[in-house]
Structures are given as C-alpha cells and as structure tokens.
C-alpha cells in the first residue's frame, strides 16, 4: 500500500483525498496547519460543467437542490450606467447532470469533508522541512512530527510553503496590481436583471460579478476586482486590509463605479490583494502541486475552483495509471486558462470611451458566435 501525504485542506486537497480514499491501494492523510476548516462562510464560487462532471463521481448530484444554483446566462453590464450590453447562454455547455453551478464555498468544503473518514485530516500540522531521498519522502512538521510517504501532494495555496521549501524560496507569486473586494448582498437590493443569473458589470479599471449562492433566492455573492497600487509594506501587512480606514477609502473609490444601493448594502466585506503565478514549478518525481500551489490565475475567468478539481482528477489518474504525464498536460491547460483570464480582465477594465464602444459592439457578436464560444469556452468547460 502506497502512502500519500497531502498538504493543505482546501478544495483541491479535499477532492484528491476523496478520490484516493476509494482506492484500497493507497493510504491518505491531509496535513492542515490551521486548527479547523471554516464551514460557515457564505462567500460563493462558480463551478463550470467540467468540474461538476468530476464532482458527480462523489455523488455531488445528490446534494440538497436548495444548496446549489444553476445559472442559465451570464449578463454583461456597463457599470457607470448599469446598461445591459448582452448576455451569454451557458446552458449550451451543460449536460443533464453536469450544469454550470454556483454555491457557497463552505457548502462544497463541507460536502468533501463529510465524504472523508474522520482520521484523514490532521489539523495543527505546519510543514517545516521536506526531504526526498531513495524514492521516499520525509516530512518534518513544526509540532515535531515526522511523516514518511511515497507521494507528496502540495495543495497549500498561492503562498505555498511547500513550494517555497522545495524551490529554496525562488518561486513566488506576483502582486497583480489589483485588489479583490468580496462580500454578500441580499438579493432584494439588486436590480431584478441581476438577481437570477451571473452578472458581470464592467467599468474603468474595475469590474464586479454578482450571482446567487444557493437556490433559496435570498443571498447573492459579490466579487469585485479593482486596479490598485500598493506598497511593499502594505502587501506584507495583511492586517492593513482589515483596517476601517482602508475599507472606507475603497468604498469612496467605488462610489462612482457601482450603484450606491449596492455599495451601502454589502455585508461581510473583505479586501485582499490579488497575487498570481508567473512561472511553473516542476517538482521532483512523486511530488506534485495542485490548485493555486500549481498555478494561480487572475480572478477574471471564474475557473479557480474548477481547475483545482480538474487538476486533482488528472493527478489521481496519472498516479494510478503510472503515466507520469501530469505536469506537461496540466501546463497546457493552465496556459490556456491563464491567457483567457488575462484577456478577460483587460476587456473588463477598459476605460477609453472609444474602446469601450468597440468592446461592447464586438461582445454582442461574440456571445452569439458558436465557433468562437466552442473555442474560447468549450475547450475549458468541456474536458
């Protein structure tokens, strides 16, 4: 029996653990530095059909229907006038049991945690050293534990400590010159056109997305991306982003970008800087990275969680089939998603009035162009 150690109890770590748990040839453990997984947060995520297809292998389609919302279109708006430009029918990428979905991140985490045996997740385990000799991997933890394993799966996020240890701190994420503004809003405070689907509102150096987080019709997720310059001191001090004065300064900047009714009714508002990957790290044999630890994308294509799950399944198949193709295949897909994420953010943030007019005109054509959609979205949404 092969032993697999997974660092990080995020979505990719939890999902890959569930896959290996069903295979009797492997023994799995997840090592999480925190003392628990927060299963109460209401912030949302979007999952495209490629991801739902894989989650259904764990019976995700049996989840309470009230916990998952299935949008049918993506609406595009211009923020300064709240004028609808066009909409994109995303049902054409759906199958009967594999539909584009939105839900609370905590709902997905809870689903994955409850599928695991109770002994799998080891909390309060912070990695300090990784040694890989003679095809055996040894892990040292801050608490003094030493763990030996045959495979190491790194899923500890964009600021992966494991990746820093293995690369001698040479590979680091880069600040994307933008901040993410995350919150929730009661659906009644949104225009009717934005209540029942995914809506993207585009503005000068800013865009925001709203979508339901369940099928109850009460709460809507809000995520905004604002271009913002920050000093190195600010970036290294995460408490800075929790300060009321900074939060108020961002609200002031948003007053001419989104409606006052939306701004004043945002709840549980959180701000954090956006970091992205610039290069891929090729680890040693039997050591693999997943999710943001593998590559962190700009948050403008709603593929973070979906790619985490998709890459976890690819790794699972690669290991059990002894293919050794995971790294090269994942790079191809990651480059494709990264390019689209960058293009989206550029298009969403255009400020020149002439370019805005051209963008809106072209967008109206592209959302109806099957060949373009099959190439731009289909290659990602269909795996």
Short mmCIF file of C-alpha atoms in Angstrom, two decimals:
data_model
loop_
_atom_site.label_atom_id
_atom_site.label_comp_id
_atom_site.label_asym_id
_atom_site.label_seq_id
_atom_site.Cartn_x
_atom_site.Cartn_y
_atom_site.Cartn_z
CA UNK A 1 0.00 0.00 0.00
CA UNK A 2 1.35 3.40 -1.03
CA UNK A 3 1.22 6.28 1.44
CA UNK A 4 0.12 9.70 0.18
CA UNK A 5 0.58 12.90 2.18
CA UNK A 6 -1.49 15.91 1.14
CA UNK A 7 -0.51 19.35 2.42
CA UNK A 8 -3.50 21.67 2.68
CA UNK A 9 -7.21 21.05 3.25
CA UNK A 10 -8.51 23.35 0.54
CA UNK A 11 -10.78 22.25 -2.28
CA UNK A 12 -8.07 20.54 -4.37
CA UNK A 13 -6.61 18.72 -1.36
CA UNK A 14 -10.01 17.54 -0.14
CA UNK A 15 -11.11 16.39 -3.59
CA UNK A 16 -7.97 14.42 -4.43
CA UNK A 17 -8.11 12.81 -0.98
CA UNK A 18 -11.65 11.63 -1.70
CA UNK A 19 -10.53 10.05 -4.96
CA UNK A 20 -7.66 8.13 -3.38
CA UNK A 21 -9.77 7.09 -0.38
CA UNK A 22 -11.89 4.98 -2.73
CA UNK A 23 -8.77 3.12 -3.93
CA UNK A 24 -7.58 0.43 -1.50
CA UNK A 25 -4.04 0.57 -2.86
CA UNK A 26 -3.42 3.93 -1.20
CA UNK A 27 -3.39 5.30 2.34
CA UNK A 28 -4.02 9.04 2.57
CA UNK A 29 -3.55 11.79 5.14
CA UNK A 30 -4.19 15.52 4.83
CA UNK A 31 -1.99 17.83 6.90
CA UNK A 32 -3.54 21.24 7.57
CA UNK A 33 -1.74 23.98 9.51
CA UNK A 34 -4.98 25.55 10.80
CA UNK A 35 -6.94 24.06 13.68
CA UNK A 36 -10.15 23.66 11.66
CA UNK A 37 -11.87 24.24 8.32
CA UNK A 38 -14.32 27.13 8.38
CA UNK A 39 -17.59 25.64 7.16
CA UNK A 40 -19.74 28.66 8.00
CA UNK A 41 -18.58 31.30 5.50
CA UNK A 42 -21.17 32.32 2.95
CA UNK A 43 -18.94 33.54 0.11
CA UNK A 44 -19.62 31.92 -3.24
CA UNK A 45 -17.81 30.09 -6.01
CA UNK A 46 -18.73 29.22 -9.58
CA UNK A 47 -18.20 25.74 -10.98
CA UNK A 48 -18.35 25.04 -14.71
CA UNK A 49 -19.62 21.79 -16.19
CA UNK A 50 -16.11 20.29 -16.46
CA UNK A 51 -15.89 20.41 -12.68
CA UNK A 52 -19.43 19.21 -11.92
CA UNK A 53 -18.82 16.12 -14.06
CA UNK A 54 -15.92 15.18 -11.78
CA UNK A 55 -17.68 16.06 -8.52
CA UNK A 56 -20.51 13.76 -9.54
CA UNK A 57 -18.08 10.86 -9.17
CA UNK A 58 -18.51 11.58 -5.44
CA UNK A 59 -22.32 11.86 -5.78
CA UNK A 60 -22.35 15.65 -5.79
CA UNK A 61 -25.60 15.43 -7.77
CA UNK A 62 -27.30 14.09 -4.63
CA UNK A 63 -26.61 17.32 -2.70
CA UNK A 64 -29.71 19.18 -1.49
CA UNK A 65 -31.01 21.13 -4.50
CA UNK A 66 -31.53 24.21 -2.32
CA UNK A 67 -27.76 24.41 -1.78
CA UNK A 68 -26.81 24.78 -5.46
CA UNK A 69 -27.92 27.33 -8.05
CA UNK A 70 -27.75 26.68 -11.81
CA UNK A 71 -27.42 29.92 -13.78
CA UNK A 72 -28.55 29.85 -17.39
CA UNK A 73 -26.94 33.03 -18.71
CA UNK A 74 -24.10 35.43 -17.99
CA UNK A 75 -25.29 39.03 -18.27
CA UNK A 76 -22.87 41.79 -19.28
CA UNK A 77 -23.42 45.33 -18.00
CA UNK A 78 -21.62 48.66 -18.15
CA UNK A 79 -21.12 49.87 -14.58
CA UNK A 80 -21.39 53.64 -14.93
CA UNK A 81 -24.88 53.48 -16.48
CA UNK A 82 -25.88 49.96 -15.43
CA UNK A 83 -26.90 49.37 -19.03
CA UNK A 84 -27.16 45.75 -20.12
CA UNK A 85 -24.95 45.11 -23.14
CA UNK A 86 -25.80 41.49 -23.93
CA UNK A 87 -25.98 38.02 -22.41
CA UNK A 88 -24.33 34.66 -22.97
CA UNK A 89 -26.28 31.41 -22.85
CA UNK A 90 -24.14 28.99 -20.82
CA UNK A 91 -26.63 26.11 -20.90
CA UNK A 92 -25.16 25.01 -24.24
CA UNK A 93 -22.13 23.73 -22.30
CA UNK A 94 -24.29 21.74 -19.87
CA UNK A 95 -25.19 18.07 -19.83
CA UNK A 96 -28.16 16.60 -17.99
CA UNK A 97 -26.32 16.13 -14.67
CA UNK A 98 -23.39 18.46 -15.34
CA UNK A 99 -24.65 22.02 -15.19
CA UNK A 100 -22.85 25.29 -14.56
CA UNK A 101 -23.34 25.90 -10.83
CA UNK A 102 -22.84 28.47 -8.11
CA UNK A 103 -22.86 27.78 -4.38
CA UNK A 104 -21.17 28.70 -1.13
CA UNK A 105 -17.55 27.61 -0.96
CA UNK A 106 -18.28 26.30 2.53
CA UNK A 107 -21.05 24.06 1.11
CA UNK A 108 -18.55 22.40 -1.23
CA UNK A 109 -15.91 22.10 1.51
CA UNK A 110 -18.42 20.54 3.90
CA UNK A 111 -19.53 18.08 1.23
CA UNK A 112 -15.93 16.98 0.61
CA UNK A 113 -15.00 16.82 4.31
CA UNK A 114 -18.02 14.68 5.19
CA UNK A 115 -17.05 12.16 2.49
CA UNK A 116 -13.68 11.54 4.16
CA UNK A 117 -13.01 9.18 7.04
CA UNK A 118 -12.68 11.12 10.29
CA UNK A 119 -8.99 10.28 10.77
CA UNK A 120 -7.82 11.57 7.37
CA UNK A 121 -7.38 15.28 8.19
CA UNK A 122 -4.62 16.13 10.68
CA UNK A 123 -5.03 19.69 11.93
CA UNK A 124 -2.35 21.92 13.50
CA UNK A 125 0.35 20.50 11.25
CA UNK A 126 2.65 23.12 9.75
CA UNK A 127 5.35 21.82 7.40
CA UNK A 128 8.95 22.90 8.08
CA UNK A 129 11.13 20.55 6.03
CA UNK A 130 10.85 18.21 3.05
CA UNK A 131 13.46 15.56 2.23
CA UNK A 132 13.27 13.30 -0.81
CA UNK A 133 15.85 10.50 -0.98
CA UNK A 134 15.80 6.93 -2.28
CA UNK A 135 12.24 7.33 -3.56
CA UNK A 136 10.99 8.01 -0.03
CA UNK A 137 9.75 11.40 1.08
CA UNK A 138 10.20 12.57 4.66
CA UNK A 139 8.17 15.47 6.07
CA UNK A 140 9.02 17.39 9.23
CA UNK A 141 6.34 19.40 10.99
CA UNK A 142 6.62 22.31 13.41
CA UNK A 143 4.95 20.25 16.13
CA UNK A 144 7.79 17.70 15.95
CA UNK A 145 6.05 15.01 13.92
CA UNK A 146 7.98 13.23 11.17
CA UNK A 147 5.99 11.56 8.39
CA UNK A 148 7.28 9.27 5.63
CA UNK A 149 5.32 8.86 2.41
CA UNK A 150 5.59 7.59 -1.15
CA UNK A 151 3.82 10.56 -2.74
CA UNK A 152 3.55 14.18 -1.65
CA UNK A 153 0.68 16.30 -2.98
CA UNK A 154 1.09 20.02 -2.36
CA UNK A 155 -2.20 21.89 -2.13
CA UNK A 156 -1.42 24.70 0.30
CA UNK A 157 -2.45 27.66 -1.83
CA UNK A 158 -0.89 30.55 -3.72
CA UNK A 159 1.65 31.22 -0.94
CA UNK A 160 2.63 27.56 -0.82
CA UNK A 161 5.19 26.96 1.91
CA UNK A 162 5.99 23.55 0.45
CA UNK A 163 6.82 25.04 -2.93
CA UNK A 164 8.97 27.67 -1.22
CA UNK A 165 10.89 24.97 0.65
CA UNK A 166 11.45 22.89 -2.48
CA UNK A 167 12.45 25.84 -4.68
CA UNK A 168 14.62 27.47 -2.00
CA UNK A 169 12.16 30.37 -1.99
CA UNK A 170 12.94 31.21 -5.63
CA UNK A 171 9.40 30.86 -6.98
CA UNK A 172 6.96 33.39 -5.57
CA UNK A 173 3.60 34.76 -6.71
CA UNK A 174 3.45 38.30 -8.08
CA UNK A 175 1.09 41.07 -7.00
CA UNK A 176 -1.37 41.65 -9.84
CA UNK A 177 -1.77 45.41 -9.19
CA UNK A 178 -5.33 44.80 -8.13
CA UNK A 179 -7.40 44.02 -5.08
CA UNK A 180 -10.38 41.71 -4.67
CA UNK A 181 -13.43 43.03 -2.83
CA UNK A 182 -15.60 40.21 -1.59
CA UNK A 183 -18.96 40.39 0.11
CA UNK A 184 -22.58 39.30 0.20
CA UNK A 185 -25.75 41.23 -0.53
CA UNK A 186 -29.42 40.47 -0.04
CA UNK A 187 -30.93 39.85 -3.46
CA UNK A 188 -33.67 42.42 -2.85
CA UNK A 189 -31.06 45.20 -3.08
CA UNK A 190 -30.08 44.23 -6.63
CA UNK A 191 -31.88 45.25 -9.81
CA UNK A 192 -34.19 42.45 -10.98
CA UNK A 193 -31.98 41.84 -14.01
CA UNK A 194 -29.10 40.85 -11.70
CA UNK A 195 -30.88 38.55 -9.27
CA UNK A 196 -31.29 35.26 -11.07
CA UNK A 197 -28.07 34.68 -13.00
CA UNK A 198 -24.39 35.59 -13.20
CA UNK A 199 -23.97 39.29 -13.96
CA UNK A 200 -20.65 40.92 -14.89
CA UNK A 201 -20.51 44.71 -14.67
CA UNK A 202 -17.54 46.29 -16.45
CA UNK A 203 -16.04 49.70 -15.71
CA UNK A 204 -12.88 51.77 -15.79
CA UNK A 205 -10.13 49.71 -14.13
CA UNK A 206 -12.83 47.81 -12.26
CA UNK A 207 -15.38 45.06 -12.68
CA UNK A 208 -17.66 43.18 -10.37
CA UNK A 209 -19.65 39.97 -10.55
CA UNK A 210 -22.82 39.00 -8.67
CA UNK A 211 -24.50 35.61 -8.57
CA UNK A 212 -26.76 33.59 -6.21
CA UNK A 213 -25.00 31.30 -3.71
CA UNK A 214 -27.90 28.87 -3.36
CA UNK A 215 -31.35 28.12 -4.75
CA UNK A 216 -33.20 29.97 -1.99
CA UNK A 217 -33.05 33.36 -3.71
CA UNK A 218 -32.01 35.38 -0.66
CA UNK A 219 -28.24 35.88 -0.72
CA UNK A 220 -26.05 36.93 -3.63
CA UNK A 221 -22.27 36.78 -3.81
CA UNK A 222 -20.37 39.95 -4.72
CA UNK A 223 -16.79 39.89 -6.00
CA UNK A 224 -15.13 42.98 -7.41
CA UNK A 225 -11.65 43.44 -8.88
CA UNK A 226 -10.22 46.97 -8.66
CA UNK A 227 -6.91 48.13 -10.07
CA UNK A 228 -4.91 49.37 -7.09
CA UNK A 229 -1.30 50.27 -6.38
CA UNK A 230 0.08 49.06 -3.06
CA UNK A 231 3.47 49.46 -1.40
CA UNK A 232 5.57 46.51 -0.33
CA UNK A 233 4.91 47.41 3.31
CA UNK A 234 1.16 47.28 2.70
CA UNK A 235 1.41 43.96 0.89
CA UNK A 236 3.40 42.39 3.71
CA UNK A 237 0.91 43.51 6.37
CA UNK A 238 -2.38 41.67 5.95
CA UNK A 239 -3.90 43.50 8.92
CA UNK A 240 -3.74 46.64 6.78
CA UNK A 241 -6.59 45.31 4.63
CA UNK A 242 -8.84 44.87 7.68
CA UNK A 243 -8.45 48.46 8.82
CA UNK A 244 -11.64 50.50 8.70
CA UNK A 245 -9.84 53.49 7.20
CA UNK A 246 -8.63 51.47 4.20
CA UNK A 247 -12.02 49.85 3.73
CA UNK A 248 -13.67 53.27 3.74
CA UNK A 249 -11.15 54.62 1.22
CA UNK A 250 -12.01 51.78 -1.17
CA UNK A 251 -15.73 52.39 -0.71
CA UNK A 252 -15.11 56.03 -1.62
CA UNK A 253 -13.38 54.96 -4.84
CA UNK A 254 -16.31 52.72 -5.70
CA UNK A 255 -18.97 55.40 -5.31
CA UNK A 256 -18.71 56.44 -8.95
CA UNK A 257 -18.33 52.85 -10.19
CA UNK A 258 -21.33 50.99 -8.73
CA UNK A 259 -24.77 51.99 -7.53
CA UNK A 260 -24.99 53.44 -4.02
CA UNK A 261 -27.77 50.99 -3.20
CA UNK A 262 -25.45 48.05 -3.84
CA UNK A 263 -22.45 49.64 -2.13
CA UNK A 264 -24.33 50.54 1.06
CA UNK A 265 -25.89 47.10 1.41
CA UNK A 266 -22.80 44.94 1.01
CA UNK A 267 -22.28 42.64 4.00
CA UNK A 268 -19.21 40.86 5.40
CA UNK A 269 -16.97 42.96 3.18
CA UNK A 270 -13.39 41.72 2.88
CA UNK A 271 -10.50 43.10 0.84
CA UNK A 272 -7.35 41.28 -0.13
CA UNK A 273 -4.58 41.81 -2.70
CA UNK A 274 -4.59 39.59 -5.77
CA UNK A 275 -1.45 37.52 -6.36
CA UNK A 276 -0.87 35.45 -9.48
CA UNK A 277 1.73 32.99 -10.71
CA UNK A 278 4.33 33.88 -13.32
CA UNK A 279 6.06 30.55 -13.80
CA UNK A 280 5.51 26.84 -13.31
CA UNK A 281 7.45 24.81 -10.79
CA UNK A 282 8.43 21.33 -11.89
CA UNK A 283 8.87 19.29 -8.74
CA UNK A 284 10.81 16.09 -8.26
CA UNK A 285 9.33 12.70 -9.05
CA UNK A 286 6.49 11.69 -6.71
CA UNK A 287 5.94 15.31 -5.60
CA UNK A 288 3.06 17.20 -7.20
CA UNK A 289 1.38 20.61 -6.87
CA UNK A 290 -2.36 21.24 -7.19
CA UNK A 291 -4.68 24.23 -7.30
CA UNK A 292 -3.16 27.64 -6.63
CA UNK A 293 0.02 25.94 -5.45
CA UNK A 294 0.45 24.73 -9.03
CA UNK A 295 -0.59 28.00 -10.69
CA UNK A 296 -2.71 30.95 -9.55
CA UNK A 297 -4.75 32.72 -12.25
CA UNK A 298 -6.09 36.28 -12.39
CA UNK A 299 -9.66 36.03 -10.98
CA UNK A 300 -11.47 37.02 -14.18
CA UNK A 301 -12.49 33.68 -15.68
CA UNK A 302 -14.15 32.01 -12.67
CA UNK A 303 -12.02 28.89 -13.08
CA UNK A 304 -10.00 28.74 -9.86
CA UNK A 305 -12.07 26.08 -8.10
CA UNK A 306 -12.94 24.21 -11.29
CA UNK A 307 -9.30 23.94 -12.33
CA UNK A 308 -8.34 22.81 -8.82
CA UNK A 309 -10.79 19.93 -9.07
CA UNK A 310 -9.93 19.10 -12.67
CA UNK A 311 -6.19 19.02 -11.95
CA UNK A 312 -6.78 16.83 -8.87
CA UNK A 313 -8.59 14.26 -11.00
CA UNK A 314 -5.86 14.37 -13.65
CA UNK A 315 -3.23 13.73 -10.98
CA UNK A 316 -5.22 10.86 -9.49
CA UNK A 317 -5.47 9.16 -12.90
CA UNK A 318 -1.81 9.84 -13.64
CA UNK A 319 -0.65 8.19 -10.41
CA UNK A 320 -2.88 5.10 -10.50
CA UNK A 321 -2.15 4.52 -14.21
CA UNK A 322 1.59 5.26 -13.71
CA UNK A 323 1.61 7.60 -16.70
CA UNK A 324 3.91 10.39 -15.46
CA UNK A 325 2.24 12.90 -17.82
CA UNK A 326 0.54 15.12 -15.26
CA UNK A 327 2.94 18.07 -15.31
CA UNK A 328 3.13 18.56 -19.09
CA UNK A 329 -0.60 18.06 -19.65
CA UNK A 330 -1.54 20.42 -16.82
CA UNK A 331 0.75 23.16 -18.16
CA UNK A 332 -1.08 23.13 -21.49
CA UNK A 333 -4.46 23.60 -19.80
CA UNK A 334 -3.13 26.15 -17.30
CA UNK A 335 -1.65 28.32 -20.04
CA UNK A 336 -4.98 28.25 -21.86
CA UNK A 337 -6.92 29.32 -18.75
CA UNK A 338 -4.33 31.93 -17.78
CA UNK A 339 -4.44 33.57 -21.21
CA UNK A 340 -8.23 33.79 -21.11
CA UNK A 341 -8.14 35.19 -17.57
CA UNK A 342 -5.75 37.94 -18.63
CA UNK A 343 -7.76 38.78 -21.74
CA UNK A 344 -10.97 38.94 -19.71
CA UNK A 345 -9.51 41.30 -17.12
CA UNK A 346 -8.14 43.57 -19.84
CA UNK A 347 -11.51 43.68 -21.60
CA UNK A 348 -13.50 44.13 -18.40
CA UNK A 349 -11.36 47.11 -17.28
CA UNK A 350 -11.20 49.18 -20.48
CA UNK A 351 -11.62 52.90 -19.73
CA UNK A 352 -11.22 54.69 -23.08
CA UNK A 353 -14.77 55.56 -24.34
CA UNK A 354 -13.99 54.59 -27.93
CA UNK A 355 -12.52 51.26 -26.88
CA UNK A 356 -15.49 50.67 -24.58
CA UNK A 357 -17.83 51.19 -27.53
CA UNK A 358 -15.80 48.79 -29.69
CA UNK A 359 -15.64 46.20 -26.89
CA UNK A 360 -19.40 46.30 -26.37
CA UNK A 361 -20.06 46.03 -30.10
CA UNK A 362 -17.72 43.06 -30.51
CA UNK A 363 -19.05 41.38 -27.37
CA UNK A 364 -22.61 41.42 -28.76
CA UNK A 365 -21.34 39.50 -31.78
CA UNK A 366 -19.11 37.03 -29.94
CA UNK A 367 -21.72 35.84 -27.43
CA UNK A 368 -23.77 34.56 -30.40
CA UNK A 369 -20.86 33.09 -32.36
CA UNK A 370 -20.86 29.32 -31.84
CA UNK A 371 -17.41 28.76 -33.34
CA UNK A 372 -15.84 31.36 -31.06
CA UNK A 373 -17.65 30.11 -27.95
CA UNK A 374 -16.69 26.50 -28.63
CA UNK A 375 -13.07 27.59 -28.86
CA UNK A 376 -12.91 30.18 -26.07
CA UNK A 377 -15.17 28.48 -23.51
CA UNK A 378 -15.75 24.97 -24.81
CA UNK A 379 -12.08 23.99 -24.61
CA UNK A 380 -12.20 24.83 -20.90
CA UNK A 381 -15.75 23.93 -19.88
CA UNK A 382 -15.66 20.55 -21.64
CA UNK A 383 -12.88 18.21 -20.51
#
